[in-house]
Coordinates of C-alpha atoms in Angstrom, one line a residue:
M139 CA -0.2 14.7 9.1
A140 CA 0.5 12.3 11.9
I141 CA 0.0 8.5 12.1
G142 CA 0.0 6.4 15.2
M143 CA 1.5 3.0 15.5
F144 CA 2.1 1.0 18.6
N145 CA 1.1 4.0 20.7
V146 CA 3.6 6.3 19.0
E147 CA 2.5 9.3 16.9
K148 CA 4.8 10.2 14.0
K149 CA 4.5 13.1 11.6
I150 CA 4.6 11.9 8.0
L151 CA 5.1 13.9 4.8
L152 CA 2.9 13.0 1.9
S153 CA 5.0 12.9 -1.3
V154 CA 3.4 12.5 -4.7
D155 CA 5.5 11.9 -7.7
A156 CA 4.1 14.0 -10.6
H157 CA 5.0 16.8 -13.0
E158 CA 4.9 20.2 -11.3
E159 CA 2.0 21.3 -13.4
A160 CA 0.0 18.1 -13.0
D161 CA -3.3 18.1 -11.2
F162 CA -4.4 15.3 -8.9
S163 CA -6.8 12.8 -10.4
N164 CA -10.1 12.0 -8.8
T165 CA -8.8 8.5 -8.1
Q166 CA -5.9 10.0 -6.2
R167 CA -8.2 12.3 -4.2
D168 CA -10.6 9.5 -3.4
A169 CA -7.9 7.2 -2.3
F170 CA -6.4 9.8 0.0
H171 CA -9.8 10.7 1.5
N172 CA -10.7 7.0 2.0
F173 CA -7.3 6.5 3.7
I174 CA -7.9 9.5 6.1
Q175 CA -11.4 8.3 6.9
D176 CA -10.3 4.8 7.7
V177 CA -6.8 5.4 9.0
N178 CA -7.5 4.0 12.5
H179 CA -8.8 0.8 11.2
I180 CA -6.0 0.5 8.7
M181 CA -3.3 1.1 11.3
S182 CA -4.9 -1.4 13.7
H183 CA -4.8 -4.0 10.9
V184 CA -1.1 -3.1 10.2
E185 CA -0.2 -3.4 13.9
N186 CA -1.8 -6.8 14.1
E187 CA 0.0 -8.0 10.9
V188 CA 3.4 -6.7 12.2
Y189 CA 2.8 -8.5 15.5
E190 CA 1.8 -11.7 13.8
Y191 CA 5.0 -11.6 11.7
Y192 CA 7.0 -10.9 14.8
K193 CA 5.5 -14.0 16.6
E194 CA 6.2 -16.2 13.6
N195 CA 9.8 -15.0 13.2
V196 CA 11.1 -13.9 16.6
H197 CA 13.0 -17.2 17.2
E198 CA 15.1 -16.5 14.1
Y199 CA 16.1 -13.1 15.4
R200 CA 16.8 -14.3 18.9
L201 CA 19.0 -17.2 17.6
N202 CA 21.2 -14.7 15.6
C203 CA 21.9 -12.4 18.6

């Protein structure tokens, strides 16, 4: 699976912590399917929040350089 952020596509590995013999719950399946269906909206929101954080804190990073 690949996720795009700031116009860069990165392959990601899905890792689920469970016992080897455990089956996925319906809640886990539903959450994953909902994420996949809405990934573009989610990532757009993430990008906006990261940028807002940057704008609020950029002066601190520039002062320490």
